[in-house]
């Protein structure tokens, strides 16, 4: 069973960058994703990556600014975030599921059974 632990969150100013990391034990054959949830909002899919790390999806809201990647040898999933804005302020979660499929499923939080506890990202203006 996958075990996920996120790190790397923090407070930055508008235009800054952060790298989020997810130590993802037991996920060699799993598809992985990052989600985020701001206070009072639904959980939103940010990016997903296939088991081999070749196929990726990025949500339109962050495309060109955020990049998902994975290091299979280290069991790590990363989310590199550039040009951050206050709208990116949220709790960010790493999640795992068995199958790689279409973007509408891969960025749907209801399709993921395994979750980390999250790491907070706060962007100030």
Short mmCIF file of N, CA, C and O in Angstrom, two decimals:
data_model
loop_
_atom_site.label_atom_id
_atom_site.label_comp_id
_atom_site.label_asym_id
_atom_site.label_seq_id
_atom_site.Cartn_x
_atom_site.Cartn_y
_atom_site.Cartn_z
N UNK A 1 0.85 -1.19 0.00
CA UNK A 1 0.00 0.00 0.00
C UNK A 1 0.89 1.24 0.00
O UNK A 1 1.79 1.37 0.80
N UNK A 2 0.60 2.17 -0.91
CA UNK A 2 1.42 3.39 -0.99
C UNK A 2 1.36 4.22 0.29
O UNK A 2 0.31 4.29 0.93
N UNK A 3 2.48 4.80 0.61
CA UNK A 3 2.56 5.76 1.71
C UNK A 3 3.21 7.03 1.16
O UNK A 3 4.28 6.97 0.57
N UNK A 4 2.55 8.15 1.38
CA UNK A 4 2.93 9.40 0.74
C UNK A 4 3.19 10.47 1.80
O UNK A 4 2.36 10.67 2.69
N UNK A 5 4.33 11.15 1.65
CA UNK A 5 4.68 12.22 2.57
C UNK A 5 5.18 13.42 1.77
O UNK A 5 6.21 13.34 1.10
N UNK A 6 4.44 14.53 1.85
CA UNK A 6 4.79 15.74 1.12
C UNK A 6 5.71 16.65 1.94
O UNK A 6 5.67 16.62 3.18
N UNK A 7 6.49 17.45 1.23
CA UNK A 7 7.34 18.46 1.86
C UNK A 7 7.62 19.56 0.84
O UNK A 7 7.33 19.40 -0.35
N UNK A 8 8.18 20.65 1.33
CA UNK A 8 8.62 21.71 0.43
C UNK A 8 7.74 22.92 0.38
O UNK A 8 8.06 23.92 -0.28
N UNK A 9 6.60 22.88 1.05
CA UNK A 9 5.73 24.04 1.06
C UNK A 9 6.35 25.18 1.84
O UNK A 9 7.36 25.03 2.53
N UNK A 10 5.74 26.35 1.73
CA UNK A 10 6.25 27.51 2.46
C UNK A 10 5.57 28.77 2.00
O UNK A 10 4.56 28.73 1.29
N UNK A 11 6.13 29.89 2.41
CA UNK A 11 5.59 31.20 2.06
C UNK A 11 6.54 31.91 1.11
O UNK A 11 7.74 32.00 1.39
N UNK A 12 5.99 32.40 0.00
CA UNK A 12 6.79 33.12 -0.98
C UNK A 12 6.00 34.34 -1.45
O UNK A 12 4.79 34.42 -1.25
N UNK A 13 6.71 35.25 -2.11
CA UNK A 13 6.04 36.40 -2.68
C UNK A 13 5.65 36.13 -4.12
O UNK A 13 6.15 35.19 -4.76
N UNK A 14 4.74 36.93 -4.61
CA UNK A 14 4.32 36.81 -6.01
C UNK A 14 5.51 36.80 -6.95
O UNK A 14 6.42 37.61 -6.80
N UNK A 15 5.49 35.86 -7.89
CA UNK A 15 6.60 35.70 -8.82
C UNK A 15 7.66 34.73 -8.37
O UNK A 15 8.56 34.40 -9.15
N UNK A 16 7.56 34.27 -7.14
CA UNK A 16 8.54 33.34 -6.60
C UNK A 16 8.33 31.92 -7.08
O UNK A 16 7.40 31.62 -7.83
N UNK A 17 9.22 31.04 -6.63
CA UNK A 17 9.20 29.63 -7.03
C UNK A 17 9.31 28.73 -5.81
O UNK A 17 9.87 29.13 -4.78
N UNK A 18 8.75 27.55 -5.94
CA UNK A 18 8.89 26.51 -4.92
C UNK A 18 8.97 25.16 -5.61
O UNK A 18 8.42 24.98 -6.71
N UNK A 19 9.62 24.22 -4.95
CA UNK A 19 9.59 22.82 -5.39
C UNK A 19 8.97 21.99 -4.28
O UNK A 19 9.51 21.92 -3.17
N UNK A 20 7.85 21.37 -4.59
CA UNK A 20 7.22 20.43 -3.67
C UNK A 20 7.74 19.03 -3.96
O UNK A 20 7.96 18.66 -5.12
N UNK A 21 7.92 18.26 -2.89
CA UNK A 21 8.39 16.88 -3.01
C UNK A 21 7.41 15.94 -2.33
O UNK A 21 6.78 16.31 -1.33
N UNK A 22 7.31 14.75 -2.87
CA UNK A 22 6.46 13.71 -2.27
C UNK A 22 7.28 12.43 -2.23
O UNK A 22 7.65 11.90 -3.28
N UNK A 23 7.56 11.98 -1.01
CA UNK A 23 8.21 10.67 -0.85
C UNK A 23 7.11 9.62 -0.96
O UNK A 23 6.21 9.58 -0.10
N UNK A 24 7.17 8.84 -2.01
CA UNK A 24 6.06 7.96 -2.37
C UNK A 24 6.50 6.50 -2.28
O UNK A 24 6.83 5.89 -3.29
N UNK A 25 6.46 5.92 -1.10
CA UNK A 25 6.84 4.54 -0.91
C UNK A 25 5.78 3.61 -1.49
O UNK A 25 4.58 3.87 -1.36
N UNK A 26 6.23 2.53 -2.12
CA UNK A 26 5.30 1.54 -2.63
C UNK A 26 4.51 1.98 -3.84
O UNK A 26 3.40 1.48 -4.08
N UNK A 27 5.07 2.89 -4.65
CA UNK A 27 4.30 3.44 -5.78
C UNK A 27 4.98 3.24 -7.13
O UNK A 27 4.70 3.95 -8.08
N UNK A 28 5.87 2.27 -7.23
CA UNK A 28 6.62 2.08 -8.48
C UNK A 28 5.69 1.88 -9.67
O UNK A 28 5.97 2.38 -10.77
N UNK A 29 4.58 1.19 -9.47
CA UNK A 29 3.67 0.88 -10.57
C UNK A 29 2.44 1.79 -10.57
O UNK A 29 1.49 1.52 -11.30
N UNK A 30 2.45 2.83 -9.78
CA UNK A 30 1.27 3.68 -9.65
C UNK A 30 1.41 4.97 -10.44
O UNK A 30 2.51 5.49 -10.64
N UNK A 31 0.28 5.47 -10.87
CA UNK A 31 0.22 6.82 -11.40
C UNK A 31 0.13 7.77 -10.21
O UNK A 31 -0.51 7.44 -9.20
N UNK A 32 0.73 8.93 -10.36
CA UNK A 32 0.81 9.89 -9.26
C UNK A 32 0.28 11.24 -9.70
O UNK A 32 0.30 11.58 -10.89
N UNK A 33 -0.17 12.01 -8.73
CA UNK A 33 -0.70 13.33 -9.06
C UNK A 33 -0.54 14.28 -7.90
O UNK A 33 -0.37 13.86 -6.75
N UNK A 34 -0.60 15.56 -8.23
CA UNK A 34 -0.68 16.63 -7.25
C UNK A 34 -2.05 17.29 -7.34
O UNK A 34 -2.53 17.57 -8.45
N UNK A 35 -2.61 17.53 -6.18
CA UNK A 35 -3.87 18.26 -6.07
C UNK A 35 -3.65 19.43 -5.12
O UNK A 35 -2.69 19.45 -4.36
N UNK A 36 -4.58 20.37 -5.15
CA UNK A 36 -4.51 21.48 -4.20
C UNK A 36 -5.92 21.85 -3.75
O UNK A 36 -6.89 21.64 -4.49
N UNK A 37 -5.99 22.41 -2.56
CA UNK A 37 -7.29 22.83 -2.03
C UNK A 37 -7.10 24.12 -1.24
O UNK A 37 -6.37 24.14 -0.24
N UNK A 38 -7.76 25.16 -1.70
CA UNK A 38 -7.77 26.43 -1.00
C UNK A 38 -8.95 26.45 -0.04
O UNK A 38 -9.94 25.74 -0.25
N UNK A 39 -8.89 27.26 1.03
CA UNK A 39 -9.99 27.32 1.98
C UNK A 39 -11.30 27.66 1.29
O UNK A 39 -11.36 28.60 0.48
N UNK A 40 -12.33 26.88 1.58
CA UNK A 40 -13.65 27.13 1.00
C UNK A 40 -13.82 26.66 -0.42
O UNK A 40 -14.87 26.90 -1.02
N UNK A 41 -12.81 26.00 -0.97
CA UNK A 41 -12.88 25.54 -2.36
C UNK A 41 -12.78 24.03 -2.44
O UNK A 41 -12.30 23.38 -1.50
N UNK A 42 -13.20 23.48 -3.57
CA UNK A 42 -13.06 22.05 -3.80
C UNK A 42 -11.60 21.71 -4.08
O UNK A 42 -10.81 22.56 -4.51
N UNK A 43 -11.27 20.45 -3.86
CA UNK A 43 -9.92 19.99 -4.20
C UNK A 43 -9.78 19.97 -5.73
O UNK A 43 -10.64 19.46 -6.43
N UNK A 44 -8.66 20.50 -6.21
CA UNK A 44 -8.45 20.70 -7.64
C UNK A 44 -7.24 19.90 -8.13
O UNK A 44 -6.18 19.94 -7.48
N UNK A 45 -7.39 19.23 -9.26
CA UNK A 45 -6.26 18.53 -9.85
C UNK A 45 -5.28 19.49 -10.47
O UNK A 45 -5.68 20.39 -11.20
N UNK A 46 -4.00 19.31 -10.18
CA UNK A 46 -2.96 20.21 -10.68
C UNK A 46 -2.16 19.54 -11.80
O UNK A 46 -2.00 20.11 -12.88
N UNK A 47 -1.65 18.33 -11.52
CA UNK A 47 -0.83 17.64 -12.51
C UNK A 47 -0.79 16.16 -12.17
O UNK A 47 -0.92 15.79 -11.00
N UNK A 48 -0.58 15.33 -13.19
CA UNK A 48 -0.49 13.89 -13.00
C UNK A 48 0.64 13.34 -13.86
O UNK A 48 0.98 13.91 -14.91
N UNK A 49 1.18 12.19 -13.43
CA UNK A 49 2.29 11.58 -14.15
C UNK A 49 2.13 10.07 -14.14
O UNK A 49 1.69 9.49 -13.14
N UNK A 50 2.49 9.45 -15.25
CA UNK A 50 2.32 8.01 -15.41
C UNK A 50 3.36 7.24 -14.60
O UNK A 50 4.35 7.80 -14.16
N UNK A 51 3.17 5.93 -14.45
CA UNK A 51 4.13 5.13 -13.67
C UNK A 51 5.57 5.26 -14.15
O UNK A 51 6.50 5.32 -13.34
N UNK A 52 5.77 5.29 -15.45
CA UNK A 52 7.12 5.41 -15.99
C UNK A 52 7.64 6.82 -16.07
O UNK A 52 8.81 7.04 -16.39
N UNK A 53 6.77 7.79 -15.79
CA UNK A 53 7.19 9.18 -15.80
C UNK A 53 7.21 9.83 -17.16
O UNK A 53 7.67 10.97 -17.30
N UNK A 54 6.72 9.13 -18.18
CA UNK A 54 6.78 9.67 -19.54
C UNK A 54 5.56 10.54 -19.84
O UNK A 54 5.67 11.66 -20.34
N UNK A 55 4.38 10.00 -19.58
CA UNK A 55 3.15 10.73 -19.85
C UNK A 55 2.81 11.64 -18.68
O UNK A 55 2.96 11.26 -17.51
N UNK A 56 2.36 12.85 -19.01
CA UNK A 56 2.01 13.84 -17.98
C UNK A 56 0.79 14.62 -18.41
O UNK A 56 0.57 14.85 -19.61
N UNK A 57 0.02 15.06 -17.42
CA UNK A 57 -1.06 16.00 -17.64
C UNK A 57 -0.83 17.19 -16.71
O UNK A 57 -0.45 16.99 -15.55
N UNK A 58 -1.09 18.38 -17.20
CA UNK A 58 -1.07 19.58 -16.35
C UNK A 58 -2.37 20.32 -16.55
O UNK A 58 -2.86 20.48 -17.68
N UNK A 59 -2.96 20.77 -15.45
CA UNK A 59 -4.20 21.54 -15.54
C UNK A 59 -3.96 22.85 -16.29
O UNK A 59 -2.87 23.43 -16.22
N UNK A 60 -4.99 23.31 -16.98
CA UNK A 60 -4.88 24.54 -17.75
C UNK A 60 -4.51 25.73 -16.87
O UNK A 60 -3.79 26.63 -17.31
N UNK A 61 -5.00 25.74 -15.65
CA UNK A 61 -4.78 26.88 -14.75
C UNK A 61 -3.31 27.08 -14.38
O UNK A 61 -2.92 28.18 -13.97
N UNK A 62 -2.51 26.04 -14.51
CA UNK A 62 -1.10 26.13 -14.11
C UNK A 62 -0.15 25.79 -15.25
O UNK A 62 1.07 25.80 -15.05
N UNK A 63 -0.67 25.49 -16.41
CA UNK A 63 0.17 25.07 -17.52
C UNK A 63 1.18 26.17 -17.88
O UNK A 63 0.82 27.34 -17.99
N UNK A 64 2.42 25.75 -18.05
CA UNK A 64 3.48 26.70 -18.35
C UNK A 64 4.18 27.25 -17.13
O UNK A 64 5.25 27.86 -17.23
N UNK A 65 3.58 27.06 -15.96
CA UNK A 65 4.20 27.55 -14.71
C UNK A 65 4.61 26.41 -13.79
O UNK A 65 5.61 26.52 -13.06
N UNK A 66 3.84 25.32 -13.79
CA UNK A 66 4.11 24.18 -12.92
C UNK A 66 4.54 23.00 -13.78
O UNK A 66 4.01 22.81 -14.89
N UNK A 67 5.42 22.15 -13.23
CA UNK A 67 5.85 20.94 -13.93
C UNK A 67 5.95 19.79 -12.95
O UNK A 67 6.62 19.91 -11.91
N UNK A 68 5.32 18.68 -13.30
CA UNK A 68 5.41 17.48 -12.49
C UNK A 68 6.51 16.58 -13.03
O UNK A 68 6.74 16.53 -14.23
N UNK A 69 7.20 15.89 -12.11
CA UNK A 69 8.23 14.94 -12.50
C UNK A 69 8.35 13.88 -11.43
O UNK A 69 7.79 14.03 -10.33
N UNK A 70 9.06 12.81 -11.74
CA UNK A 70 9.27 11.76 -10.75
C UNK A 70 10.64 11.15 -10.93
O UNK A 70 11.15 11.07 -12.04
N UNK A 71 11.21 10.72 -9.80
CA UNK A 71 12.48 10.00 -9.78
C UNK A 71 12.18 8.60 -9.27
O UNK A 71 11.94 8.41 -8.07
N UNK A 72 12.16 7.63 -10.20
CA UNK A 72 11.77 6.28 -9.84
C UNK A 72 12.75 5.64 -8.87
O UNK A 72 12.36 4.83 -8.03
N UNK A 73 14.02 5.98 -8.96
CA UNK A 73 15.02 5.37 -8.09
C UNK A 73 14.89 5.87 -6.65
O UNK A 73 15.18 5.14 -5.71
N UNK A 74 14.46 7.11 -6.50
CA UNK A 74 14.33 7.69 -5.17
C UNK A 74 12.90 7.63 -4.65
O UNK A 74 12.64 8.07 -3.52
N UNK A 75 11.96 7.12 -5.46
CA UNK A 75 10.54 7.08 -5.06
C UNK A 75 10.03 8.48 -4.75
O UNK A 75 9.27 8.67 -3.79
N UNK A 76 10.43 9.45 -5.55
CA UNK A 76 10.06 10.83 -5.30
C UNK A 76 9.22 11.37 -6.46
O UNK A 76 9.48 11.09 -7.63
N UNK A 77 8.24 12.17 -6.11
CA UNK A 77 7.43 12.92 -7.05
C UNK A 77 7.65 14.40 -6.75
O UNK A 77 7.65 14.79 -5.58
N UNK A 78 7.82 15.19 -7.79
CA UNK A 78 8.09 16.61 -7.60
C UNK A 78 7.05 17.47 -8.31
O UNK A 78 6.48 17.06 -9.32
N UNK A 79 6.84 18.66 -7.78
CA UNK A 79 6.06 19.67 -8.47
C UNK A 79 6.86 20.96 -8.41
O UNK A 79 7.00 21.56 -7.34
N UNK A 80 7.42 21.35 -9.55
CA UNK A 80 8.15 22.60 -9.65
C UNK A 80 7.18 23.71 -10.01
O UNK A 80 6.49 23.60 -11.03
N UNK A 81 7.14 24.74 -9.19
CA UNK A 81 6.17 25.82 -9.36
C UNK A 81 6.91 27.14 -9.54
O UNK A 81 7.67 27.55 -8.66
N UNK A 82 6.66 27.78 -10.66
CA UNK A 82 7.28 29.07 -10.97
C UNK A 82 6.23 30.14 -11.15
O UNK A 82 5.06 29.86 -11.38
N UNK A 83 6.67 31.40 -11.03
CA UNK A 83 5.79 32.54 -11.25
C UNK A 83 4.51 32.41 -10.42
O UNK A 83 3.41 32.58 -10.94
N UNK A 84 4.68 32.14 -9.16
CA UNK A 84 3.53 31.93 -8.27
C UNK A 84 2.76 33.22 -8.05
O UNK A 84 3.33 34.32 -8.03
N UNK A 85 1.45 33.05 -7.88
CA UNK A 85 0.57 34.17 -7.58
C UNK A 85 -0.26 33.84 -6.35
O UNK A 85 -0.34 32.67 -5.94
N UNK A 86 -0.89 34.85 -5.74
CA UNK A 86 -1.74 34.57 -4.58
C UNK A 86 -2.83 33.53 -4.86
O UNK A 86 -3.25 32.82 -3.93
N UNK A 87 -3.27 33.41 -6.10
CA UNK A 87 -4.29 32.41 -6.45
C UNK A 87 -3.77 30.99 -6.30
O UNK A 87 -4.58 30.04 -6.28
N UNK A 88 -2.47 30.80 -6.19
CA UNK A 88 -1.89 29.48 -6.00
C UNK A 88 -1.83 29.07 -4.53
O UNK A 88 -1.43 27.95 -4.21
N UNK A 89 -2.21 29.96 -3.64
CA UNK A 89 -2.21 29.66 -2.22
C UNK A 89 -3.20 28.54 -1.92
O UNK A 89 -4.39 28.63 -2.26
N UNK A 90 -2.71 27.45 -1.32
CA UNK A 90 -3.54 26.28 -1.05
C UNK A 90 -2.72 25.25 -0.29
O UNK A 90 -1.50 25.37 -0.18
N UNK A 91 -3.43 24.24 0.21
CA UNK A 91 -2.77 23.04 0.69
C UNK A 91 -2.57 22.14 -0.52
O UNK A 91 -3.51 21.91 -1.28
N UNK A 92 -1.35 21.65 -0.71
CA UNK A 92 -1.03 20.80 -1.84
C UNK A 92 -0.85 19.36 -1.37
O UNK A 92 -0.14 19.10 -0.40
N UNK A 93 -1.49 18.45 -2.11
CA UNK A 93 -1.50 17.04 -1.75
C UNK A 93 -0.92 16.18 -2.87
O UNK A 93 -1.19 16.42 -4.05
N UNK A 94 -0.21 15.15 -2.48
CA UNK A 94 0.26 14.11 -3.39
C UNK A 94 -0.71 12.94 -3.28
O UNK A 94 -1.19 12.62 -2.17
N UNK A 95 -1.00 12.29 -4.41
CA UNK A 95 -1.94 11.18 -4.41
C UNK A 95 -1.50 10.11 -5.40
O UNK A 95 -0.78 10.40 -6.36
N UNK A 96 -1.97 8.87 -5.17
CA UNK A 96 -1.61 7.74 -6.02
C UNK A 96 -2.85 6.94 -6.40
O UNK A 96 -3.82 6.85 -5.62
N UNK A 97 -2.81 6.35 -7.60
CA UNK A 97 -3.84 5.44 -8.07
C UNK A 97 -3.19 4.39 -8.93
O UNK A 97 -2.05 4.54 -9.38
N UNK A 98 -3.94 3.32 -9.24
CA UNK A 98 -3.34 2.20 -9.96
C UNK A 98 -3.14 2.47 -11.44
O UNK A 98 -2.09 2.20 -12.00
N UNK A 99 -4.17 2.98 -12.11
CA UNK A 99 -4.19 3.00 -13.56
C UNK A 99 -3.92 4.39 -14.12
O UNK A 99 -4.36 5.40 -13.56
N UNK A 100 -3.22 4.45 -15.24
CA UNK A 100 -3.07 5.69 -16.01
C UNK A 100 -4.18 5.73 -17.07
O UNK A 100 -4.40 4.76 -17.78
N UNK A 101 -4.87 6.86 -17.16
CA UNK A 101 -5.98 6.92 -18.11
C UNK A 101 -6.13 8.37 -18.60
O UNK A 101 -5.13 9.10 -18.68
N UNK A 102 -7.34 8.75 -18.92
CA UNK A 102 -7.57 10.06 -19.54
C UNK A 102 -7.45 11.19 -18.51
O UNK A 102 -7.59 10.99 -17.30
N UNK A 103 -7.25 12.40 -19.02
CA UNK A 103 -6.99 13.54 -18.14
C UNK A 103 -8.15 13.82 -17.20
O UNK A 103 -7.95 14.22 -16.05
N UNK A 104 -9.39 13.60 -17.65
CA UNK A 104 -10.52 13.91 -16.79
C UNK A 104 -10.55 13.02 -15.55
O UNK A 104 -11.02 13.45 -14.50
N UNK A 105 -10.03 11.81 -15.66
CA UNK A 105 -9.93 10.93 -14.51
C UNK A 105 -8.67 11.20 -13.72
O UNK A 105 -8.69 11.24 -12.48
N UNK A 106 -7.58 11.43 -14.42
CA UNK A 106 -6.29 11.61 -13.74
C UNK A 106 -6.26 12.87 -12.89
O UNK A 106 -5.51 12.94 -11.93
N UNK A 107 -7.07 13.86 -13.20
CA UNK A 107 -7.11 15.08 -12.39
C UNK A 107 -8.38 15.17 -11.55
O UNK A 107 -8.73 16.24 -11.06
N UNK A 108 -9.03 14.04 -11.34
CA UNK A 108 -10.24 13.97 -10.51
C UNK A 108 -9.88 13.40 -9.14
O UNK A 108 -9.51 12.23 -9.04
N UNK A 109 -9.96 14.18 -8.08
CA UNK A 109 -9.53 13.69 -6.77
C UNK A 109 -10.32 12.47 -6.28
O UNK A 109 -9.80 11.68 -5.49
N UNK A 110 -11.54 12.31 -6.77
CA UNK A 110 -12.36 11.17 -6.33
C UNK A 110 -11.85 9.85 -6.86
O UNK A 110 -12.29 8.79 -6.40
N UNK A 111 -10.93 9.88 -7.82
CA UNK A 111 -10.41 8.67 -8.42
C UNK A 111 -9.12 8.19 -7.76
O UNK A 111 -8.48 7.27 -8.27
N UNK A 112 -8.72 8.81 -6.66
CA UNK A 112 -7.46 8.46 -6.01
C UNK A 112 -7.71 7.90 -4.61
O UNK A 112 -8.27 8.58 -3.75
N UNK A 113 -7.29 6.68 -4.35
CA UNK A 113 -7.49 6.08 -3.03
C UNK A 113 -6.42 6.40 -2.00
O UNK A 113 -6.65 6.25 -0.80
N UNK A 114 -5.23 6.81 -2.45
CA UNK A 114 -4.12 7.03 -1.50
C UNK A 114 -3.67 8.48 -1.53
O UNK A 114 -3.43 9.05 -2.61
N UNK A 115 -3.53 9.06 -0.33
CA UNK A 115 -3.22 10.48 -0.19
C UNK A 115 -2.18 10.73 0.88
O UNK A 115 -2.09 10.00 1.87
N UNK A 116 -1.40 11.78 0.67
CA UNK A 116 -0.55 12.29 1.72
C UNK A 116 -1.32 13.27 2.58
O UNK A 116 -2.50 13.53 2.34
N UNK A 117 -0.64 13.85 3.57
CA UNK A 117 -1.29 14.77 4.51
C UNK A 117 -1.23 16.21 4.04
O UNK A 117 -1.92 17.06 4.62
N UNK A 118 -0.44 16.51 3.02
CA UNK A 118 -0.44 17.84 2.44
C UNK A 118 0.69 18.72 2.94
O UNK A 118 1.24 18.50 4.01
N UNK A 119 1.00 19.72 2.13
CA UNK A 119 1.98 20.74 2.50
C UNK A 119 1.42 22.09 2.06
O UNK A 119 0.89 22.23 0.95
N UNK A 120 1.51 23.09 2.93
CA UNK A 120 0.89 24.38 2.68
C UNK A 120 1.79 25.28 1.84
O UNK A 120 2.99 25.42 2.12
N UNK A 121 1.17 25.91 0.84
CA UNK A 121 1.84 26.92 0.02
C UNK A 121 1.08 28.22 0.17
O UNK A 121 -0.14 28.27 -0.04
N UNK A 122 1.78 29.27 0.56
CA UNK A 122 1.17 30.59 0.72
C UNK A 122 1.95 31.60 -0.11
O UNK A 122 3.17 31.73 0.04
N UNK A 123 1.24 32.30 -1.00
CA UNK A 123 1.86 33.29 -1.86
C UNK A 123 1.28 34.66 -1.52
O UNK A 123 0.07 34.85 -1.58
N UNK A 124 2.16 35.57 -1.16
CA UNK A 124 1.72 36.91 -0.78
C UNK A 124 2.00 37.90 -1.92
O UNK A 124 2.94 37.73 -2.69
N UNK A 125 1.17 38.93 -1.95
CA UNK A 125 1.31 39.95 -3.02
C UNK A 125 2.29 41.04 -2.62
O UNK A 125 2.73 41.10 -1.49
#
